[in-house]
Coordinates of C-alpha atoms in Angstrom, one line a residue:
M1 CA -12.1 -19.4 -10.6
A2 CA -8.8 -21.1 -9.8
S3 CA -5.9 -19.0 -8.4
V4 CA -3.5 -17.5 -11.0
T5 CA 0.0 -18.9 -11.1
S6 CA 2.3 -15.8 -10.5
L7 CA 5.2 -15.1 -12.8
S8 CA 7.8 -16.0 -10.1
D9 CA 6.1 -19.4 -9.5
N10 CA 6.0 -20.0 -13.3
V11 CA 9.8 -19.0 -13.6
Q12 CA 10.6 -21.1 -10.7
Q13 CA 9.0 -24.2 -12.2
H14 CA 10.8 -23.7 -15.5
L15 CA 14.2 -23.3 -13.7
A16 CA 13.7 -26.3 -11.6
S17 CA 12.9 -28.5 -14.6
A18 CA 16.0 -27.0 -16.5
L19 CA 18.1 -27.8 -13.4
S20 CA 17.0 -31.5 -13.1
A21 CA 17.5 -31.9 -16.8
T22 CA 21.1 -30.7 -16.5
L23 CA 21.8 -32.4 -13.0
P24 CA 19.4 -35.3 -12.3
E25 CA 20.3 -35.4 -8.5
A26 CA 19.2 -31.8 -8.3
A27 CA 15.6 -32.7 -8.9
G28 CA 13.4 -30.8 -6.4
A29 CA 16.2 -28.3 -5.6
D30 CA 15.2 -24.7 -5.0
P31 CA 16.6 -22.3 -7.7
L32 CA 16.3 -19.4 -4.9
L33 CA 14.6 -16.9 -7.2
R34 CA 14.2 -13.3 -6.1
R35 CA 13.4 -9.8 -7.6
S36 CA 16.6 -8.0 -8.6
D37 CA 17.5 -4.6 -9.7
R38 CA 19.9 -5.9 -12.4
A39 CA 17.0 -7.8 -14.2
D40 CA 13.5 -8.8 -13.3
F41 CA 14.5 -11.8 -11.3
Q42 CA 17.8 -13.4 -10.2
A43 CA 18.4 -17.0 -9.3
N44 CA 21.1 -17.7 -6.9
G45 CA 20.6 -21.6 -6.3
I46 CA 23.1 -22.9 -8.6
L47 CA 26.1 -21.9 -6.4
A48 CA 25.1 -24.3 -3.7
L49 CA 24.3 -27.1 -6.1
A50 CA 27.6 -26.8 -7.8
K51 CA 29.4 -26.9 -4.5
K52 CA 27.5 -30.1 -3.7
A53 CA 28.3 -31.7 -7.1
K54 CA 31.8 -30.5 -7.1
A55 CA 31.2 -28.6 -10.5
N56 CA 32.3 -25.1 -11.7
P57 CA 29.3 -22.9 -10.9
R58 CA 29.6 -20.8 -14.1
E59 CA 29.8 -23.8 -16.3
L60 CA 26.9 -25.5 -14.5
A61 CA 24.8 -22.1 -14.9
T62 CA 25.6 -22.1 -18.6
Q63 CA 24.5 -25.7 -19.0
V64 CA 21.2 -24.8 -17.2
V65 CA 20.7 -21.8 -19.5
S66 CA 20.9 -23.9 -22.6
Q67 CA 17.9 -26.1 -21.2
V68 CA 15.7 -22.9 -20.7
V69 CA 13.3 -22.1 -23.4
T70 CA 13.3 -18.4 -24.1
G71 CA 10.9 -16.4 -26.3
D72 CA 7.8 -14.3 -25.8
E73 CA 5.8 -16.7 -23.7
L74 CA 7.5 -16.4 -20.4
I75 CA 11.3 -15.9 -20.2
K76 CA 12.5 -13.5 -22.8
D77 CA 16.1 -13.7 -21.8
V78 CA 18.4 -15.4 -19.3
E79 CA 22.0 -14.7 -18.8
V80 CA 24.8 -16.0 -16.5
S81 CA 26.4 -13.2 -14.4
G82 CA 29.1 -13.1 -11.8
P83 CA 30.1 -16.6 -10.2
G84 CA 26.9 -18.3 -11.4
F85 CA 23.9 -16.2 -10.8
L86 CA 21.1 -16.3 -13.5
N87 CA 19.6 -12.9 -14.5
I88 CA 16.1 -13.4 -16.0
T89 CA 14.0 -11.0 -18.0
I90 CA 10.4 -11.7 -18.2
A91 CA 8.6 -11.3 -21.7
D92 CA 6.1 -8.3 -21.8
K93 CA 3.4 -10.6 -23.2
A94 CA 3.7 -12.8 -20.0
I95 CA 3.5 -9.8 -17.6
T96 CA 0.2 -8.5 -19.4
G97 CA -1.2 -12.0 -19.8
T98 CA -0.8 -12.9 -16.2
L99 CA -2.3 -9.6 -15.0
A100 CA -5.2 -10.1 -17.5
A101 CA -5.9 -13.5 -15.8
R102 CA -5.9 -11.9 -12.4
Y103 CA -8.2 -9.1 -13.8
A104 CA -10.6 -11.7 -15.1
D105 CA -11.1 -13.4 -11.7
E106 CA -14.9 -13.0 -11.2
T107 CA -14.7 -13.7 -7.5
G108 CA -12.8 -10.3 -7.3
R109 CA -9.9 -12.0 -5.5
L110 CA -7.3 -11.1 -8.2
G111 CA -6.3 -14.7 -8.4
V112 CA -5.1 -14.9 -4.8
P113 CA -5.1 -18.6 -3.7
T114 CA -6.8 -19.9 -0.6
A115 CA -5.1 -22.4 1.7
A116 CA -5.3 -26.0 0.5
Q117 CA -5.8 -27.4 4.1
P118 CA -7.4 -24.4 6.1
G119 CA -7.5 -24.9 9.8
T120 CA -9.4 -23.1 12.7
T121 CA -7.8 -20.1 14.3
V122 CA -9.2 -18.4 17.4
I123 CA -8.0 -14.8 17.6
D124 CA -8.1 -13.2 20.9
Y125 CA -8.0 -9.3 20.4
A126 CA -9.6 -6.0 21.3
Q127 CA -10.0 -6.7 24.9
P128 CA -11.3 -3.5 26.7
N129 CA -12.2 -3.4 30.4
V130 CA -15.9 -3.0 31.8
A131 CA -16.5 0.2 33.5
K132 CA -13.3 1.7 32.2
E133 CA -12.8 4.1 29.3
M134 CA -10.7 2.8 26.4
H135 CA -7.3 4.5 26.1
V136 CA -4.7 4.5 23.5
G137 CA -3.2 1.2 24.9
H138 CA -6.4 -0.5 23.5
L139 CA -5.9 0.7 20.0
R140 CA -3.2 -1.6 18.8
S141 CA -4.8 -4.8 20.0
A142 CA -8.0 -4.0 18.1
V143 CA -6.3 -2.6 14.9
I144 CA -3.7 -5.5 14.6
G145 CA -6.2 -8.1 15.5
D146 CA -8.7 -6.9 13.0
S147 CA -6.2 -7.0 10.2
A148 CA -5.1 -10.5 11.2
V149 CA -8.8 -11.6 11.1
Q150 CA -9.2 -10.1 7.5
L151 CA -5.9 -11.6 6.2
L152 CA -6.6 -15.1 7.5
E153 CA -10.2 -15.2 6.4
F154 CA -9.2 -13.9 3.0
T155 CA -6.7 -16.8 2.6
G156 CA -9.3 -19.3 3.6
E157 CA -8.7 -20.0 7.2
N158 CA -11.8 -20.6 9.5
V159 CA -11.6 -17.8 12.0
I160 CA -13.3 -17.5 15.4
R161 CA -13.0 -14.0 17.0
R162 CA -12.9 -13.7 20.8
H163 CA -12.9 -10.4 22.8
H164 CA -11.7 -11.3 26.3
I165 CA -13.2 -8.3 28.0
G166 CA -12.2 -7.5 31.7
D167 CA -15.5 -8.2 33.4
W168 CA -14.7 -10.0 36.6
G169 CA -12.8 -9.8 39.7
T170 CA -12.2 -7.6 42.8
Q171 CA -13.1 -4.3 41.2
F172 CA -16.7 -5.5 40.5
G173 CA -17.2 -6.2 44.2
M174 CA -15.9 -2.8 44.9
L175 CA -18.0 -1.0 42.2
I176 CA -21.2 -2.9 43.2
Q177 CA -20.9 -2.3 46.9
Y178 CA -20.0 1.4 46.4
L179 CA -23.1 1.9 44.2
D180 CA -25.3 0.0 46.8
E181 CA -24.0 2.5 49.4
H182 CA -24.2 5.7 47.1
P183 CA -27.1 4.9 44.8
H184 CA -27.5 8.6 43.6
E185 CA -23.9 8.6 42.2
L186 CA -24.9 6.8 38.9
D187 CA -26.8 9.1 36.5
H188 CA -29.3 6.9 34.7
K189 CA -30.4 9.6 32.2
A190 CA -27.2 9.1 30.3
S191 CA -27.9 5.4 29.6
A192 CA -31.3 5.7 27.8
G193 CA -31.2 5.1 24.2
D194 CA -28.1 3.8 22.6
T195 CA -26.5 6.4 20.4
A196 CA -22.8 6.9 20.3
T197 CA -23.0 9.9 22.7
S198 CA -25.1 8.0 25.2
G199 CA -22.4 5.2 25.1
E200 CA -19.7 7.7 25.7
E201 CA -21.8 9.4 28.5
A202 CA -22.8 6.2 30.1
M203 CA -19.0 5.3 30.2
S204 CA -17.7 8.5 31.6
N205 CA -20.2 8.1 34.3
L206 CA -19.1 4.6 35.0
D207 CA -15.5 5.8 34.9
R208 CA -16.2 8.5 37.4
L209 CA -18.0 6.0 39.6
Y210 CA -14.9 3.7 39.4
K211 CA -12.5 6.4 40.4
S212 CA -14.6 7.3 43.5
A213 CA -15.1 3.6 44.5
R214 CA -11.3 3.1 44.1
K215 CA -10.4 6.1 46.3
F216 CA -12.9 4.9 49.1
F217 CA -11.6 1.3 48.7
D218 CA -7.9 2.4 49.3
S219 CA -8.8 4.8 52.2
D220 CA -11.3 2.8 54.2
E221 CA -10.5 -0.6 55.7
E222 CA -14.1 -1.3 56.6
F223 CA -15.4 -0.6 53.1
K224 CA -12.6 -2.8 51.6
T225 CA -13.9 -5.7 53.8
R226 CA -17.4 -5.2 52.6
A227 CA -16.3 -4.9 49.0
R228 CA -14.4 -8.3 49.3
R229 CA -17.5 -9.9 50.7
R230 CA -19.3 -8.6 47.7
V231 CA -16.9 -10.3 45.3
V232 CA -17.6 -13.6 47.1
D233 CA -21.4 -13.0 46.6
L234 CA -20.7 -12.2 42.8
Q235 CA -18.7 -15.5 42.4
A236 CA -21.4 -17.4 44.2
G237 CA -24.0 -16.0 41.8
D238 CA -26.1 -13.9 44.3
P239 CA -29.0 -12.8 42.1
Q240 CA -29.1 -9.1 43.2
T241 CA -25.2 -8.8 42.8
L242 CA -25.3 -10.5 39.5
A243 CA -28.2 -8.1 38.3
M244 CA -26.0 -5.0 39.2
W245 CA -22.9 -6.6 37.6
Q246 CA -24.9 -7.2 34.4
K247 CA -26.1 -3.5 34.3
F248 CA -22.3 -2.5 34.3
V249 CA -21.5 -5.0 31.6
D250 CA -24.4 -3.9 29.4
E251 CA -23.7 -0.1 29.7
S252 CA -20.0 -0.8 29.0
K253 CA -20.9 -2.8 25.8
I254 CA -23.0 0.1 24.5
Y255 CA -19.9 2.2 24.8
F256 CA -17.5 -0.4 23.4
F257 CA -19.7 -0.7 20.3
S258 CA -19.7 3.1 19.7
V259 CA -15.9 3.2 19.9
F260 CA -15.4 0.2 17.6
E261 CA -17.9 1.8 15.1
K262 CA -15.8 4.9 15.2
L263 CA -12.8 2.7 14.4
D264 CA -14.8 1.2 11.5
M265 CA -14.4 -2.2 12.9
E266 CA -17.1 -5.0 13.2
I267 CA -17.4 -6.3 16.8
R268 CA -20.2 -8.9 17.2
D269 CA -21.9 -9.5 20.5
P270 CA -21.5 -13.3 20.6
D271 CA -17.7 -13.0 20.1
I272 CA -17.5 -11.0 23.3
V273 CA -16.7 -13.7 25.9
G274 CA -15.2 -12.0 28.9
E275 CA -13.3 -13.3 32.0
S276 CA -16.8 -14.2 33.5
G277 CA -17.5 -16.6 30.6
Y278 CA -14.9 -19.1 31.9
N279 CA -16.1 -18.9 35.5
D280 CA -17.8 -22.4 35.5
M281 CA -14.4 -24.0 34.3
L282 CA -12.1 -22.6 36.9
A283 CA -12.4 -25.3 39.5
E284 CA -12.1 -28.0 37.1
T285 CA -9.1 -26.4 35.4
C286 CA -7.4 -26.4 38.8
R287 CA -8.4 -30.1 39.5
L288 CA -7.0 -31.3 36.2
L289 CA -3.7 -29.5 36.6
E290 CA -3.3 -30.8 40.1
E291 CA -4.2 -34.4 39.5
S292 CA -1.9 -34.6 36.6
G293 CA 1.0 -33.1 38.6
V294 CA 1.4 -30.1 36.3
A295 CA 0.6 -27.7 39.2
V296 CA 1.5 -28.3 42.8
R297 CA 0.5 -26.7 46.2
S298 CA 3.1 -24.2 47.6
E299 CA 2.2 -22.4 50.7
G300 CA -1.5 -23.1 50.2
A301 CA -1.5 -21.7 46.5
L302 CA -1.7 -23.9 43.4
C303 CA 1.5 -23.1 41.5
V304 CA 3.3 -24.2 38.3
F305 CA 7.1 -23.9 38.4
F306 CA 9.6 -23.4 35.6
D307 CA 13.3 -23.8 35.5
D308 CA 14.0 -20.7 33.5
V309 CA 11.7 -18.2 35.3
K310 CA 13.4 -16.8 38.4
G311 CA 13.1 -13.6 40.4
P312 CA 15.7 -11.1 41.1
D313 CA 16.6 -13.1 44.2
G314 CA 17.2 -16.2 42.2
N315 CA 14.3 -18.1 43.5
P316 CA 11.8 -19.5 41.0
V317 CA 8.7 -17.5 40.2
P318 CA 5.6 -19.6 39.7
L319 CA 2.4 -19.1 37.8
I320 CA -0.2 -18.9 40.4
V321 CA -3.4 -20.7 39.2
Q322 CA -5.2 -20.5 42.5
K323 CA -4.4 -18.2 45.4
S324 CA -4.0 -19.4 49.0
D325 CA -7.4 -17.9 49.9
G326 CA -9.1 -20.0 47.2
G327 CA -9.4 -17.1 44.8
Y328 CA -8.5 -17.4 41.0
G329 CA -6.1 -15.3 39.2
Y330 CA -5.8 -14.4 35.4
A331 CA -3.9 -17.8 34.9
A332 CA -6.8 -19.8 35.9
T333 CA -9.1 -17.9 33.5
D334 CA -6.6 -18.0 30.5
L335 CA -6.0 -21.7 31.0
S336 CA -9.8 -22.3 31.0
A337 CA -10.0 -20.3 27.9
I338 CA -7.5 -22.5 26.2
R339 CA -9.5 -25.6 27.2
D340 CA -12.6 -24.0 25.7
R341 CA -10.9 -23.0 22.5
V342 CA -9.1 -26.3 21.9
F343 CA -11.8 -28.7 23.0
N344 CA -15.2 -26.8 22.3
L345 CA -14.1 -24.7 19.4
K346 CA -11.8 -27.2 18.0
A347 CA -9.1 -24.7 17.1
N348 CA -5.7 -25.7 15.7
T349 CA -4.3 -22.2 16.4
L350 CA -4.7 -19.9 19.3
L351 CA -3.5 -16.3 18.5
Y352 CA -3.3 -13.7 21.2
V353 CA -2.9 -10.1 20.1
V354 CA -1.6 -8.8 23.5
D355 CA 0.9 -6.2 24.6
A356 CA 4.5 -7.4 24.6
R357 CA 4.8 -6.5 28.3
Q358 CA 2.7 -9.7 29.0
A359 CA 5.0 -12.1 27.2
L360 CA 6.2 -13.8 30.3
H361 CA 2.7 -14.4 31.5
F362 CA 1.7 -16.0 28.3
K363 CA 4.9 -18.0 27.8
M364 CA 4.1 -19.6 31.4
V365 CA 0.4 -20.1 30.5
F366 CA 1.2 -21.8 27.1
E367 CA 4.0 -24.0 28.6
T368 CA 1.5 -25.1 31.4
A369 CA -1.2 -26.0 28.7
R370 CA 1.5 -28.0 26.8
R371 CA 2.5 -29.9 30.1
A372 CA -1.3 -30.6 30.5
G373 CA -1.5 -31.9 26.9
W374 CA -4.0 -29.4 25.9
L375 CA -1.4 -27.8 23.4
N376 CA 0.7 -30.0 21.3
D377 CA 2.3 -30.3 17.8
D378 CA -1.1 -30.1 16.2
V379 CA -2.6 -27.4 18.4
K380 CA -0.4 -24.3 18.8
A381 CA -0.7 -21.1 20.7
H382 CA 1.1 -17.8 19.6
Q383 CA 1.2 -14.4 21.1
L384 CA 1.3 -11.6 18.5
A385 CA 3.0 -9.3 20.8
F386 CA 2.8 -5.5 20.1
G387 CA 4.8 -2.7 21.3
T388 CA 3.9 0.6 23.1
V389 CA 2.3 3.7 21.5
L390 CA 4.7 6.7 22.0
G391 CA 4.1 10.4 22.0
K392 CA 6.3 12.7 19.7
D393 CA 8.8 12.9 22.5
G394 CA 9.4 9.1 22.2
K395 CA 7.9 8.4 25.8
P396 CA 4.7 6.5 26.4
F397 CA 1.7 8.5 25.1
K398 CA 0.1 10.6 28.0
T399 CA -1.9 13.8 28.3
R400 CA -0.3 17.0 29.7
E401 CA -1.7 16.0 33.1
G402 CA 0.1 12.6 32.8
E403 CA -3.1 10.7 32.4
T404 CA -3.5 8.0 29.6
V405 CA -5.1 9.4 26.5
R406 CA -8.7 8.5 26.0
L407 CA -9.0 6.6 22.6
V408 CA -12.2 8.5 21.6
D409 CA -10.5 11.9 21.9
L410 CA -7.6 10.6 19.8
L411 CA -9.8 9.3 17.0
D412 CA -12.0 12.5 17.0
E413 CA -8.9 14.6 16.7
A414 CA -7.6 12.3 13.8
I415 CA -10.8 12.9 11.9
D416 CA -10.9 16.6 12.4
R417 CA -7.2 16.8 11.1
A418 CA -8.2 14.6 8.1
S419 CA -11.3 16.7 7.4
A420 CA -9.3 19.7 7.1
V421 CA -6.8 18.0 4.6
V422 CA -9.9 16.7 2.6
R423 CA -11.6 20.2 2.7
E424 CA -8.5 21.8 1.3
K425 CA -8.2 19.4 -1.6
A426 CA -11.8 18.9 -2.4
Q427 CA -13.1 20.4 -5.5
D428 CA -16.7 19.1 -5.8
L429 CA -17.6 17.4 -2.5
S430 CA -20.6 18.5 -0.4
E431 CA -20.1 19.2 3.5
E432 CA -21.7 15.7 4.1
E433 CA -19.2 14.1 1.8
I434 CA -16.3 15.9 3.3
A435 CA -17.4 14.7 6.8
E436 CA -17.7 11.2 5.5
R437 CA -14.4 11.1 3.7
G438 CA -12.7 13.0 6.7
A439 CA -13.7 10.0 8.8
Q440 CA -12.5 7.4 6.4
V441 CA -9.2 9.3 5.9
G442 CA -8.6 10.0 9.7
I443 CA -9.5 6.4 10.9
G444 CA -7.4 5.1 7.9
A445 CA -4.4 7.3 9.0
V446 CA -4.5 6.0 12.5
K447 CA -4.8 2.4 11.6
Y448 CA -2.1 2.5 8.7
A449 CA 0.4 4.3 11.1
D450 CA 0.0 1.3 13.4
L451 CA -0.1 -1.4 10.8
S452 CA 2.9 -0.1 8.8
T453 CA 5.2 -0.7 11.8
S454 CA 6.1 -4.2 12.7
A455 CA 3.8 -5.1 15.5
N456 CA 6.6 -5.8 18.1
R457 CA 8.1 -2.3 17.8
D458 CA 6.9 0.7 19.5
Y459 CA 5.7 3.6 17.4
K460 CA 5.2 7.3 17.7
F461 CA 1.8 8.7 17.3
D462 CA 2.2 11.8 15.2
L463 CA -0.9 13.0 13.7
D464 CA 0.8 15.7 11.6
Q465 CA 2.8 12.8 10.0
M466 CA -0.2 10.4 9.8
V467 CA -2.5 12.7 7.7
S468 CA 0.3 14.1 5.5
L469 CA 0.0 13.5 1.7
N470 CA 3.6 12.8 1.3
G471 CA 5.5 9.7 2.5
D472 CA 4.3 6.4 3.7
T473 CA 0.9 7.3 4.9
S474 CA -2.6 5.7 4.1
V475 CA -3.6 9.2 2.7
Y476 CA -1.1 8.9 0.0
L477 CA -2.5 5.4 -0.9
Q478 CA -6.2 6.7 -0.7
Y479 CA -5.2 9.6 -3.1
A480 CA -3.5 7.3 -5.6
Y481 CA -6.8 5.2 -5.6
A482 CA -9.1 8.3 -6.0
R483 CA -6.8 9.6 -8.8
I484 CA -7.2 6.3 -10.7
Q485 CA -11.0 6.4 -10.3
S486 CA -10.9 10.0 -11.7
I487 CA -9.0 8.8 -14.8
L488 CA -11.4 5.9 -15.4
R489 CA -14.4 8.4 -15.1
K490 CA -12.7 10.7 -17.7
A491 CA -12.1 7.8 -20.0
G492 CA -15.9 7.8 -20.6
E493 CA -16.8 5.1 -23.3
T494 CA -13.2 3.8 -23.6
R495 CA -13.1 0.6 -21.4
P496 CA -9.9 -0.8 -19.9
A497 CA -8.6 -3.9 -21.9
A498 CA -5.4 -6.0 -21.7
H499 CA -3.4 -6.0 -25.0
P500 CA -0.6 -8.8 -24.4
E501 CA 0.8 -8.0 -27.9
L502 CA 2.0 -4.5 -26.9
E503 CA 5.6 -3.7 -25.8
L504 CA 5.7 -2.2 -22.4
A505 CA 7.6 0.9 -21.1
D506 CA 9.9 0.4 -18.1
A507 CA 7.5 2.0 -15.7
E508 CA 4.7 -0.2 -17.1
R509 CA 6.9 -3.4 -16.6
A510 CA 7.9 -2.3 -13.0
L511 CA 4.3 -1.7 -12.1
G512 CA 3.0 -5.0 -13.7
L513 CA 5.7 -7.1 -12.0
H514 CA 4.9 -5.5 -8.6
L515 CA 1.1 -6.1 -9.2
D516 CA 1.7 -9.8 -9.9
S517 CA 3.4 -10.2 -6.4
F518 CA 0.2 -9.2 -4.5
A519 CA -0.9 -12.8 -4.0
E520 CA 2.5 -13.9 -2.6
T521 CA 2.6 -11.0 -0.3
V522 CA -1.0 -11.6 1.1
T523 CA -0.1 -15.3 1.6
E524 CA 3.0 -14.4 3.4
A525 CA 1.5 -11.7 5.5
A526 CA -1.3 -14.1 6.6
A527 CA 1.1 -16.8 7.4
E528 CA 3.4 -14.7 9.4
Y529 CA 0.6 -12.6 11.1
A530 CA 2.5 -9.6 9.6
P531 CA 0.1 -6.8 8.3
H532 CA 3.2 -4.5 8.0
K533 CA 4.4 -6.6 5.1
L534 CA 1.2 -5.9 3.2
A535 CA 1.4 -2.2 4.1
A536 CA 4.9 -2.0 2.7
Y537 CA 3.7 -3.7 -0.5
L538 CA 0.9 -1.2 -0.9
Y539 CA 3.0 1.8 -0.4
Q540 CA 5.4 0.4 -3.0
L541 CA 2.5 -0.1 -5.4
A542 CA 1.4 3.4 -4.9
S543 CA 5.0 4.6 -5.7
H544 CA 5.2 2.5 -8.7
Y545 CA 1.8 4.0 -9.9
T546 CA 3.0 7.4 -9.3
T547 CA 6.1 6.7 -11.6
F548 CA 4.0 5.1 -14.2
Y549 CA 1.4 8.1 -14.1
D550 CA 4.3 10.6 -14.6
K551 CA 6.0 8.8 -17.4
C552 CA 3.2 7.0 -19.4
P553 CA 0.3 9.2 -20.6
V554 CA -2.9 7.2 -20.1
L555 CA -5.7 9.0 -22.0
K556 CA -3.3 10.6 -24.5
A557 CA -1.3 7.4 -25.2
E558 CA -0.2 6.9 -28.8
T559 CA -2.7 4.3 -30.1
P560 CA -6.2 3.3 -29.0
Q561 CA -4.8 -0.1 -27.9
Q562 CA -2.2 1.6 -25.7
V563 CA -5.0 3.8 -24.1
E564 CA -7.0 0.7 -23.3
N565 CA -3.9 -1.3 -22.0
R566 CA -2.9 1.6 -19.7
L567 CA -6.4 2.0 -18.4
F568 CA -6.2 -1.8 -17.7
L569 CA -3.1 -1.1 -15.7
C570 CA -4.7 1.7 -13.8
D571 CA -7.9 -0.4 -13.1
I572 CA -6.0 -3.5 -11.8
T573 CA -3.8 -1.2 -9.6
A574 CA -6.9 0.4 -8.2
R575 CA -8.6 -3.1 -7.5
T576 CA -5.3 -4.3 -5.8
L577 CA -5.0 -1.1 -3.7
H578 CA -8.9 -1.5 -2.7
Q579 CA -8.4 -5.2 -1.7
G580 CA -5.1 -4.6 0.0
M581 CA -6.3 -1.7 2.1
A582 CA -9.6 -3.7 2.9
L583 CA -7.3 -6.3 4.5
L584 CA -5.8 -3.7 6.6
G585 CA -9.4 -2.5 7.6
I586 CA -9.0 0.8 5.6
R587 CA -11.5 2.4 3.3
T588 CA -10.7 3.7 -0.3
P589 CA -13.1 6.6 -1.1
E590 CA -13.9 6.9 -4.9
K591 CA -13.3 10.7 -4.8
L592 CA -11.1 12.8 -2.7

C-alpha cells in the first residue's frame, strides 16, 4: 500500500494553492504550518510574503482565506488572527478518515512512507574490546546504534552494520606472550559450551589474565621487549601466534553475544569486522596518502597536518598515520575502513556512533579522507557523538571502589528492579511470565533512559527513576500499551471500526492529530539520527492516550458506533506505540 498523506501535508498543499491563486508570484512558497495550542494548526508564512510583495499582511491573509475551501472534508474552519497568522481547524471526518487509511495499511507500516531514493549507510556501532569485559561506556554506542539501524531500515535505507571491535595491537602481543609463559593461568573449563554463563566466565578469566599481563608488562622491561616482539610476529602472521590470538577472539565473541542477547539486540557474526580486518590495507592506505601529498613524513612518522588543530604550545598537532618505528595507529585502521566502506561496500553515508570525546580524532580522519578524495559531496561521513553516562551524583559512573561498572551487573540489576515492579502489579502472571516481562521492562527501561536524552548530552543512570511507573519512562509506555490490549480483550466480539461520520470529543481529536504525526516524526528522527525525537513523541502519545482514557468511556460509550470508533482509536494507538517502541529496540508486552 502507498503511504498515507498526513493531515498537515494535505493542509499544506491546500494553503499553497490558495496562496498562489491569491498571489501568483508566491507559487511554491512555504505556508509555514505548525501545530498550535490556539487551533489545530497555525500558518505563519503570510507575514514574510506580504513583506516581499509590500502588501498588508492581514489583508493578504483575508484574501488567502477566501480561496480556501472549508467544510467537512479537510479544513473545517480557517480564521485570520494577529498580524496575519492563519488559525486552522481540521474537520473531525478528516481526522478519523486519515487514521482509518493508516489503520488499513496491510504492511503494518501505518502509512509511513519509505525514502524515494534510498542510499547505503554503513553504521559503525557497538565496538567492545577483545579480552576485556564490557562496561557501562559500551552501552550507549550499542543502544543508540541499534535504534539508528532500525529507524533507517524502516524508512527504506539499505543499512550495513559494522562492529569495529578492538582485536589488534600491542595488548595482544602482551597477552599471547604472557599466556605462553604462564599457560596454567587460563582456565579452559569455563569456555566449554556456549551458554551465557560460560560466555561471562570465559570473559572474566580473560579479563583477569589481561590484568596480570598488564601488571607484568608495566613492571618488567625484559617481558615488555618479548611482548613487543610478539606483536611483530602477530602482524607478520606467525601461525602459532595467530592461533592463540584467534582463541582470544572466539572466546570474547561468545561473551559479546551473551551480553548483546541480554540487551535484546541482534549482533551477527559477519557484521563483526574488527581492527584486524583492515590489516592487509594499512600499507596501501599509507602509500596512497603519501603519494598524493595528503600525508608527509615528519621526524620519521607519516603525518597529516591541519591549520586549526594545535596543541597547548601553539604547535600543530598532526594525525599520525604511521609511527616512526613503522607501526600503525588507529588512524591508519580508520582510514582503511573508510576506503573499504566507500569502495567495496559502496556506501553513500558512513555513520560512526562513537563517544564525543573522540570528536577531534574523527574530525581529522574525515578531513584526511576528504583530501584523499575518498569522501566528497556524494559520500559523507558523520559522527553520531554521544555523551557520558553519569552516576546519581552527576560524576562519571563508577563503582564504590572507583572501577568502571560492568555492563552485565548493571543489566542484571535493572532486570531485578523491573521484575519487582512487575510482580507487584501482576494479577494473573506465572513466575515464568514475571521473569520474561521483568527482562523486557528492565532492558526497555535502560534503553529508553538512554534514547530519550539527546545523544550528545550526558545523562544520569538512575535505576529508581528508570523503572518508575510515573513520568517519562518506558514502563509508563509499556503499561499504556498493556492497558489497551486489556480493553481490546474485554471488548470480546465488538471489533474496532472507524466511523468518520461521528463528532469527536476534544481528547479524541488531540489523540487523533498526534497519531497522524507519527509518520513525520519517524521520517525526521531517521533523517537526523535522532531517536530522542521519537521517544518524546511516544511519551506524548501515551500522555494523550491517558487523557482520552480518563475522559472518554470506551466500552461504556453512548452508542455502538462510538464504542467501535473508540476501540479503533485504542487499537491504532497500540499499534503506533508497538511500532515506535520497536524502532527504539524496546518490547511491548501484551500483559503487564
